[in-house]
Coordinates of C-alpha atoms in Angstrom, one line a residue:
X1 CA 293.2 283.4 32.6
X2 CA 295.6 281.3 30.5
X3 CA 298.3 283.1 28.3
X4 CA 296.7 281.6 25.2
X5 CA 293.2 283.0 25.9
X6 CA 294.8 286.4 26.9
X7 CA 296.6 286.5 23.5
X8 CA 293.4 285.7 21.6
X9 CA 291.5 288.5 23.4
X10 CA 294.3 290.9 22.8
X11 CA 294.3 290.1 19.1
X12 CA 290.5 290.7 18.9
X13 CA 290.9 294.1 20.6
X14 CA 293.7 295.1 18.2
X15 CA 291.5 294.2 15.2
X16 CA 288.6 296.3 16.5
X17 CA 291.0 299.2 17.1
X18 CA 292.3 298.9 13.6
X19 CA 288.8 298.9 12.2
X20 CA 287.9 302.1 14.1
X21 CA 291.2 303.8 13.3
X22 CA 291.4 303.0 9.6
X23 CA 287.8 302.5 8.4
X24 CA 285.0 303.7 10.7
X25 CA 286.7 307.1 11.3
X26 CA 286.9 307.5 7.5
X27 CA 283.2 306.8 6.9
X28 CA 281.4 309.9 5.7
X29 CA 279.1 311.9 7.9
X30 CA 275.5 312.7 6.8
X31 CA 276.6 316.2 5.8
X32 CA 279.5 314.8 3.8
X33 CA 277.2 312.3 2.0
X34 CA 274.8 315.2 1.4
X35 CA 277.7 317.3 -0.2
X36 CA 278.6 314.3 -2.4
X37 CA 275.0 313.7 -3.4
X38 CA 274.6 310.4 -1.6
X39 CA 271.8 311.9 0.5
X40 CA 268.9 313.6 -1.2
X41 CA 268.2 315.9 1.8
X42 CA 268.9 315.9 5.5
X43 CA 266.2 316.9 8.1
X44 CA 266.4 316.4 11.8
X45 CA 263.8 313.7 12.6
X46 CA 262.6 315.5 15.7
X47 CA 261.9 318.6 13.6
X48 CA 259.6 316.8 11.1
X49 CA 256.1 318.0 11.9
X50 CA 254.0 316.8 9.0
X51 CA 254.0 314.1 6.3
X52 CA 251.6 314.1 3.3
X53 CA 251.3 311.3 0.8
X54 CA 249.4 311.6 -2.4
X55 CA 248.5 308.3 -4.0
X56 CA 245.6 306.2 -5.4
X57 CA 243.7 309.5 -6.0
X58 CA 243.7 310.2 -2.3
X59 CA 245.7 312.0 0.3
X60 CA 247.1 310.6 3.5
X61 CA 248.3 313.2 6.1
X62 CA 250.1 312.7 9.4
X63 CA 250.9 315.4 12.0
X64 CA 253.0 315.1 15.1
X65 CA 251.0 315.4 18.3
X66 CA 253.6 315.9 21.0
X67 CA 255.8 312.8 20.9
X68 CA 253.2 310.8 19.0
X69 CA 251.8 310.9 15.5
X70 CA 248.2 311.2 14.4
X71 CA 246.6 310.5 11.0
X72 CA 244.6 313.5 10.0
X73 CA 243.6 312.4 6.4
X74 CA 241.6 310.6 5.0
X75 CA 240.3 310.3 8.6
X76 CA 241.5 311.4 12.1
X77 CA 243.0 308.5 14.1
X78 CA 246.1 307.8 16.2
X79 CA 248.9 306.6 14.0
X80 CA 250.9 303.4 14.6
X81 CA 254.1 304.4 16.4
X82 CA 256.5 301.9 14.8
X83 CA 255.2 302.4 11.3
X84 CA 255.5 306.2 11.5
X85 CA 258.9 305.9 13.2
X86 CA 260.2 303.9 10.2
X87 CA 258.6 306.3 7.8
X88 CA 260.1 309.3 9.5
X89 CA 263.6 307.7 9.6
X90 CA 263.4 306.9 5.9
X91 CA 262.3 310.4 4.9
X92 CA 264.6 312.4 7.2
X93 CA 267.7 311.7 5.1
X94 CA 266.8 309.4 2.2
X95 CA 269.8 307.9 0.5
X96 CA 270.5 308.2 -3.3
X97 CA 271.4 304.7 -4.5
X98 CA 272.2 305.9 -8.0
X99 CA 271.1 308.1 -10.9
X100 CA 269.8 307.5 -14.4
X101 CA 271.8 308.8 -17.3
X102 CA 270.6 312.0 -18.8
X103 CA 269.6 311.3 -22.4
X104 CA 266.7 311.9 -24.8
X105 CA 265.9 308.2 -24.8
X106 CA 265.7 308.0 -21.0
X107 CA 262.7 305.8 -20.1
X108 CA 259.9 307.4 -18.1
X109 CA 260.5 305.1 -15.0
X110 CA 256.8 305.6 -14.1
X111 CA 257.4 309.2 -13.0
X112 CA 254.9 310.9 -15.3
X113 CA 252.2 309.3 -13.2
X114 CA 254.1 308.4 -10.0
X115 CA 252.8 305.8 -7.6
X116 CA 253.2 308.1 -4.7
X117 CA 254.2 311.7 -4.0
X118 CA 255.4 312.4 -0.5
X119 CA 256.0 315.8 1.1
X120 CA 258.0 316.1 4.3
X121 CA 257.5 319.4 6.2
X122 CA 259.4 320.6 9.3
X123 CA 257.7 322.2 12.3
X124 CA 256.8 325.8 11.9
X125 CA 259.3 328.0 13.9
X126 CA 259.5 331.6 15.0
X127 CA 260.9 332.6 11.6
X128 CA 258.0 331.1 9.7
X129 CA 257.2 327.7 8.1
X130 CA 259.8 324.9 8.4
X131 CA 261.6 323.5 5.4
X132 CA 259.7 321.3 3.0
X133 CA 260.9 318.5 0.6
X134 CA 258.8 316.6 -2.0
X135 CA 259.7 313.2 -3.6
X136 CA 257.9 311.3 -6.3
X137 CA 258.1 307.5 -6.4
X138 CA 258.1 305.6 -9.7
X139 CA 258.6 302.0 -10.8
X140 CA 260.7 299.3 -9.3
X141 CA 264.1 298.7 -11.0
X142 CA 264.3 295.1 -12.0
X143 CA 267.1 293.1 -10.5
X144 CA 267.7 295.6 -7.7
X145 CA 266.1 296.6 -4.4
X146 CA 265.6 300.2 -5.6
X147 CA 262.9 302.3 -7.2
X148 CA 263.0 305.3 -9.5
X149 CA 262.3 308.7 -7.8
X150 CA 262.5 312.4 -8.5
X151 CA 262.9 315.4 -6.2
X152 CA 260.5 318.3 -6.8
X153 CA 262.3 321.1 -8.6
X154 CA 265.0 318.8 -10.1
X155 CA 265.0 317.4 -13.6
X156 CA 266.8 314.2 -13.0
X157 CA 265.9 310.6 -12.2
X158 CA 267.5 309.0 -9.1
X159 CA 267.1 305.7 -7.4
X160 CA 266.2 305.1 -3.8
X161 CA 265.7 302.0 -1.6
X162 CA 262.6 300.0 -2.2
X163 CA 261.8 300.2 1.5
X164 CA 260.9 303.9 1.0
X165 CA 258.3 302.9 -1.5
X166 CA 257.0 300.1 0.7
X167 CA 256.5 302.5 3.6
X168 CA 254.6 305.0 1.4
X169 CA 252.3 302.3 -0.2
X170 CA 251.0 300.5 2.8
X171 CA 247.3 300.0 3.1
X172 CA 245.6 302.9 4.8
X173 CA 244.8 300.7 7.9
X174 CA 248.5 299.8 8.1
X175 CA 249.2 303.3 9.3
X176 CA 246.6 303.2 12.1
X177 CA 247.5 302.4 15.7
X178 CA 246.5 298.9 16.8
X179 CA 246.5 300.0 20.4
X180 CA 243.1 301.1 21.8
X181 CA 244.5 302.3 25.2
X182 CA 248.0 303.4 24.8
X183 CA 250.2 304.1 27.8
X184 CA 251.6 302.5 31.0
X185 CA 249.6 301.0 33.8
X186 CA 251.4 303.4 36.1
X187 CA 249.9 306.3 34.3
X188 CA 246.3 305.1 34.7
X189 CA 244.4 307.1 37.4
X190 CA 240.7 306.4 36.7
X191 CA 238.7 303.5 35.1
X192 CA 235.0 303.2 34.5
X193 CA 232.9 300.4 33.0
X194 CA 229.3 301.0 31.9
X195 CA 227.4 297.8 31.2
X196 CA 223.6 297.9 30.8
X197 CA 222.2 299.8 33.7
X198 CA 225.1 299.2 36.0
X199 CA 228.4 301.0 36.3
X200 CA 231.8 300.2 37.8
X201 CA 234.1 303.1 38.7
X202 CA 237.6 303.1 40.2
X203 CA 240.1 305.8 41.0
X204 CA 243.7 305.6 42.2
X205 CA 244.5 307.3 45.5
X206 CA 248.2 307.3 46.3
X207 CA 249.2 303.7 45.7
X208 CA 245.8 302.0 46.2
X209 CA 242.7 301.6 44.0
X210 CA 239.3 302.5 45.4
X211 CA 235.9 301.6 44.0
X212 CA 233.6 304.6 43.8
X213 CA 230.6 302.9 42.2
X214 CA 228.4 300.9 42.8
X215 CA 229.9 301.0 46.4
X216 CA 232.5 303.3 47.9
X217 CA 235.0 300.8 49.1
X218 CA 238.6 299.8 48.9
X219 CA 239.2 297.9 45.7
X220 CA 241.2 294.7 45.2
X221 CA 244.2 296.4 43.6
X222 CA 245.5 293.2 42.0
X223 CA 242.1 292.6 40.3
X224 CA 241.8 296.2 39.0
X225 CA 245.5 296.1 37.8
X226 CA 244.9 292.8 36.0
X227 CA 241.9 294.4 34.2
X228 CA 243.9 297.5 33.3
X229 CA 246.8 295.3 32.0
X230 CA 244.3 293.4 29.8
X231 CA 242.8 296.6 28.4
X232 CA 246.3 298.1 27.7
X233 CA 247.3 294.8 26.0
X234 CA 244.2 294.8 23.7
X235 CA 245.1 295.2 20.1
X236 CA 243.0 295.7 17.0
X237 CA 243.0 292.5 15.0
X238 CA 241.1 293.9 12.0
X239 CA 239.6 297.3 11.1
X240 CA 236.0 297.1 9.9
X241 CA 233.7 299.2 7.8
X242 CA 230.3 298.9 9.4
X243 CA 227.4 301.2 8.3
X244 CA 225.9 303.2 11.1
X245 CA 222.6 301.5 10.6
X246 CA 224.2 298.1 11.3
X247 CA 226.0 299.1 14.6
X248 CA 223.0 298.0 16.7
X249 CA 223.1 294.5 15.2
X250 CA 226.7 294.2 16.2
X251 CA 226.1 295.2 19.8
X252 CA 227.5 298.7 19.4
X253 CA 224.4 300.9 19.5
X254 CA 224.0 300.8 22.4
X255 CA 227.3 299.0 23.3
X256 CA 227.4 296.1 25.7
X257 CA 230.3 297.7 27.5
X258 CA 231.7 301.3 27.5
X259 CA 235.2 301.4 28.9
X260 CA 236.9 304.7 29.8
X261 CA 240.4 305.1 31.2
X262 CA 242.3 308.3 32.2
X263 CA 245.9 307.8 31.1
X264 CA 248.4 310.6 31.8
X265 CA 245.5 312.9 32.5
X266 CA 243.8 312.2 29.1
X267 CA 240.5 310.2 29.0
X268 CA 240.2 307.5 26.3
X269 CA 236.9 305.6 25.7
X270 CA 236.0 302.5 23.8
X271 CA 232.7 300.7 23.1
X272 CA 232.7 296.9 23.1
X273 CA 229.9 295.0 21.4
X274 CA 228.8 291.5 20.4
X275 CA 230.9 288.4 19.7
X276 CA 231.6 288.0 16.0
X277 CA 230.8 284.9 13.9
X278 CA 234.4 283.5 14.5
X279 CA 233.7 283.2 18.2
X280 CA 237.2 284.5 19.0
X281 CA 236.7 288.3 18.5
X282 CA 234.2 291.0 19.4
X283 CA 233.1 294.2 17.7
X284 CA 234.6 297.4 19.2
X285 CA 234.6 301.1 18.4
X286 CA 236.8 304.0 19.4
X287 CA 237.8 307.4 18.0
X288 CA 235.3 307.0 15.2
X289 CA 236.8 303.7 14.0
X290 CA 235.1 300.3 14.2
X291 CA 237.3 297.2 14.5
X292 CA 237.6 293.7 16.0
X293 CA 239.5 292.8 19.2
X294 CA 240.2 289.5 21.0
X295 CA 237.1 288.4 22.9
X296 CA 239.0 287.5 26.0
X297 CA 239.0 291.1 27.1
X298 CA 235.3 290.7 28.0
X299 CA 236.0 288.0 30.5
X300 CA 237.1 290.6 33.1
X301 CA 234.5 293.2 32.1
X302 CA 231.7 290.8 32.8
X303 CA 232.7 290.1 36.4
X304 CA 230.4 291.2 39.3
X305 CA 231.4 294.3 41.3
X306 CA 232.2 292.3 44.5
X307 CA 235.0 290.5 42.6
X308 CA 236.8 293.9 42.5
X309 CA 236.3 294.7 46.2
X310 CA 239.2 294.1 48.6
X311 CA 238.5 291.0 50.8
X312 CA 241.7 291.2 52.8
X313 CA 241.2 292.8 56.3
X314 CA 244.7 294.4 56.0
X315 CA 247.1 294.1 53.1
X316 CA 250.6 295.0 54.1
X317 CA 254.1 293.6 54.2
X318 CA 255.4 292.6 57.7
X319 CA 258.7 294.5 57.2
X320 CA 256.7 297.7 56.5
X321 CA 254.7 297.5 59.8
X322 CA 256.0 300.0 62.3
X323 CA 253.2 300.0 65.0
X324 CA 250.7 297.5 66.3
X325 CA 248.1 298.2 68.9
X326 CA 245.9 295.5 70.4
X327 CA 243.0 295.9 72.8
X328 CA 240.8 293.0 74.1
X329 CA 239.1 293.6 77.4
X330 CA 242.0 294.9 79.5
X331 CA 244.5 297.7 78.9
X332 CA 245.7 297.9 75.3
X333 CA 249.1 296.6 74.3
X334 CA 251.2 298.8 72.0
X335 CA 254.2 297.5 70.1
X336 CA 256.6 299.8 68.3
X337 CA 259.3 298.6 65.9
X338 CA 262.8 299.4 66.9
X339 CA 265.2 298.6 64.1
X340 CA 265.0 294.8 63.6
X341 CA 263.3 294.4 67.0
X342 CA 260.0 295.4 68.7
X343 CA 259.4 297.2 72.0
X344 CA 256.4 297.4 74.4
X345 CA 256.4 300.3 76.8
X346 CA 260.0 301.0 75.9
X347 CA 261.2 297.5 76.7
X348 CA 262.2 294.8 74.2
X349 CA 259.8 291.9 73.4
X350 CA 260.4 288.8 71.3
X351 CA 260.4 290.1 67.7
X352 CA 259.3 286.7 66.3
X353 CA 256.2 286.7 68.4
X354 CA 255.1 290.2 67.1
X355 CA 255.8 289.0 63.6
X356 CA 253.5 286.0 64.2
X357 CA 250.7 288.4 65.1
X358 CA 251.3 290.5 62.0
X359 CA 251.3 287.4 59.8
X360 CA 248.0 286.2 61.4
X361 CA 246.4 289.7 60.8
X362 CA 247.7 289.8 57.2
X363 CA 246.1 286.4 56.5
X364 CA 242.6 287.4 57.6
X365 CA 240.3 287.4 54.5
X366 CA 236.6 288.0 54.4
X367 CA 234.3 285.4 52.9
X368 CA 231.4 287.8 52.7
X369 CA 230.4 291.4 53.3
X370 CA 228.1 292.6 56.1
X371 CA 225.9 295.6 55.2
X372 CA 226.1 298.7 57.4
X373 CA 222.6 298.1 58.7
X374 CA 223.5 294.6 59.8
X375 CA 226.7 295.9 61.5
X376 CA 224.6 298.3 63.5
X377 CA 222.5 295.4 64.8
X378 CA 225.6 293.7 66.3
X379 CA 227.6 296.7 67.2
X380 CA 226.0 296.8 70.7
X381 CA 227.5 293.4 71.4
X382 CA 230.7 293.3 73.4
X383 CA 233.8 293.9 71.2
X384 CA 236.0 290.8 70.8
X385 CA 239.0 293.0 70.1
X386 CA 240.2 296.0 68.3
X387 CA 243.6 296.5 66.6
X388 CA 245.5 299.0 64.6
X389 CA 248.4 298.4 62.3
X390 CA 250.4 301.4 61.0
X391 CA 253.0 301.0 58.2
X392 CA 256.0 303.0 57.1
X393 CA 254.3 303.6 53.8
X394 CA 251.5 305.7 55.5
X395 CA 248.8 303.0 55.5
X396 CA 246.8 302.5 58.7
X397 CA 244.4 299.7 59.3
X398 CA 242.1 300.3 62.3
X399 CA 239.6 297.5 62.9
X400 CA 236.9 296.4 65.4
X401 CA 235.8 292.7 65.7
X402 CA 232.5 291.4 67.0
X403 CA 230.8 288.0 66.9
X404 CA 228.3 287.8 64.0
X405 CA 226.7 284.4 64.6
X406 CA 227.1 281.1 62.8
X407 CA 230.7 280.6 64.0
X408 CA 231.8 283.8 62.3
X409 CA 233.4 287.1 63.2
X410 CA 232.6 290.5 61.6
X411 CA 235.5 292.9 61.3
X412 CA 234.8 296.6 60.6
X413 CA 237.6 298.8 59.3
X414 CA 237.4 302.5 60.0
X415 CA 237.7 303.6 56.4
X416 CA 235.4 300.9 54.8
X417 CA 231.6 301.0 54.5
X418 CA 230.8 297.4 55.2
X419 CA 232.3 294.8 57.6
X420 CA 234.0 291.7 56.4
X421 CA 232.7 288.3 57.7
X422 CA 235.2 285.5 58.3
X423 CA 235.4 282.3 60.3
X424 CA 235.9 282.8 64.0
X425 CA 238.7 280.3 64.0
X426 CA 240.8 282.6 61.7
X427 CA 240.4 285.4 64.1
X428 CA 241.2 283.2 67.1
X429 CA 244.6 282.6 65.6
X430 CA 245.4 286.3 65.9
X431 CA 244.2 286.4 69.6
X432 CA 246.3 283.4 70.4
X433 CA 249.4 284.9 68.8
X434 CA 248.9 288.1 70.9
X435 CA 248.6 286.1 74.1
X436 CA 251.9 284.4 73.3
X437 CA 253.8 287.7 73.4
X438 CA 255.3 287.6 76.9
X439 CA 255.2 291.0 78.6
X440 CA 258.6 292.8 78.5
X441 CA 260.8 291.7 81.4
X442 CA 261.3 294.4 84.0
X443 CA 265.0 295.3 84.4
X444 CA 266.7 293.6 87.3
X445 CA 267.2 295.8 90.3
X446 CA 270.6 297.3 90.7
X447 CA 272.8 295.6 93.3
X448 CA 273.5 297.8 96.3
X449 CA 277.0 299.2 96.3
X450 CA 279.3 297.4 98.9
X451 CA 280.0 299.4 102.1
X452 CA 283.3 301.2 102.1
X453 CA 286.2 299.4 103.7
X454 CA 287.3 300.8 107.0
X455 CA 290.8 302.1 107.1
X456 CA 293.1 300.3 109.6
X457 CA 293.7 302.3 112.7

């Protein structure tokens, strides 16, 4: 680093140090601002348990539900997280931006009939109810970004930031959560889709998704996860007021789709109906609310069940494979991973050759499913081969392959109900790769020790 650049950086550090030493450390704490009257009240955000807003001849109420907030009046519905976070932050320690002079000619400032009256209540504790504070909001003060306000029990007019009023005067729908399914994909353990007379159901077992209806089979995890991601990303584009008698006409009574997800152990359900006139959104309903969402969410919901079934014979990463067993006619061959290499019967074999077999197995993909009854018909035919792949993650793929006619091979896995049908040429590549693994070389015989030399007589 050049001396000039070092000097500049040193100067910047000195300026920052001076700011901290002479200015920031002298900035008042919240308690000091409270003592001086700059803060109307100071409540720990985490201890606020209820907020009630009276305005427009109605009452809006919000209560903390664990770490989340829920609207309880005028209707019960999950509250929008960012909106409530901003509201709680504003109301936990609202700043006093000024105070009106006390005089007989003081204007009303709109506080005789305030635009909003908000009450902030702390959570009830062992010693009774938590502390409570009430603030009335009046008119905007021209030429400033403040509004008139008055604390309950005090006979003085103060000024607070306009953002406080803006948070209290949002449209009712502005407080409602736009998320239908809130949570992380990692927290989803069950998913079901009812559509007409059919039903799709999935459940997560360890790190893999399984279909339980209409067939009990291994699911294509990537397809299920894509569907879950789409559902978690779905947002309300508009809240709607639809009379119950008109729900049928909008495809919601009965719904075209009913989607249920279990997220962090809690089930959440949404009904999805017909496409709206704009062609870009569909009617939907959840938690007693009717709304519109983007119509693209139905693209995945409309897919056939087979799209969500796993078509790979064995899905694994080569580096995770720890054991490979292959049997085709003769004695089975068993390969065990040994660090970066592979061994057969305790003797080293070419690692690259075993990796080629694993790659060929991992690329096997079914083009169709063979029903259990059809598999029974061909199960008496000689087995082409059987193989097992075990992984360090606990997965095990045990398969049996038989000819199924038409230049195809059927592969039946031990834990799946139907066999997968694939081109015989694909399976031949696996057999060829196995044959290329040369048997482990036997160790060279030890050379006999030379005879002892005779001592000279």
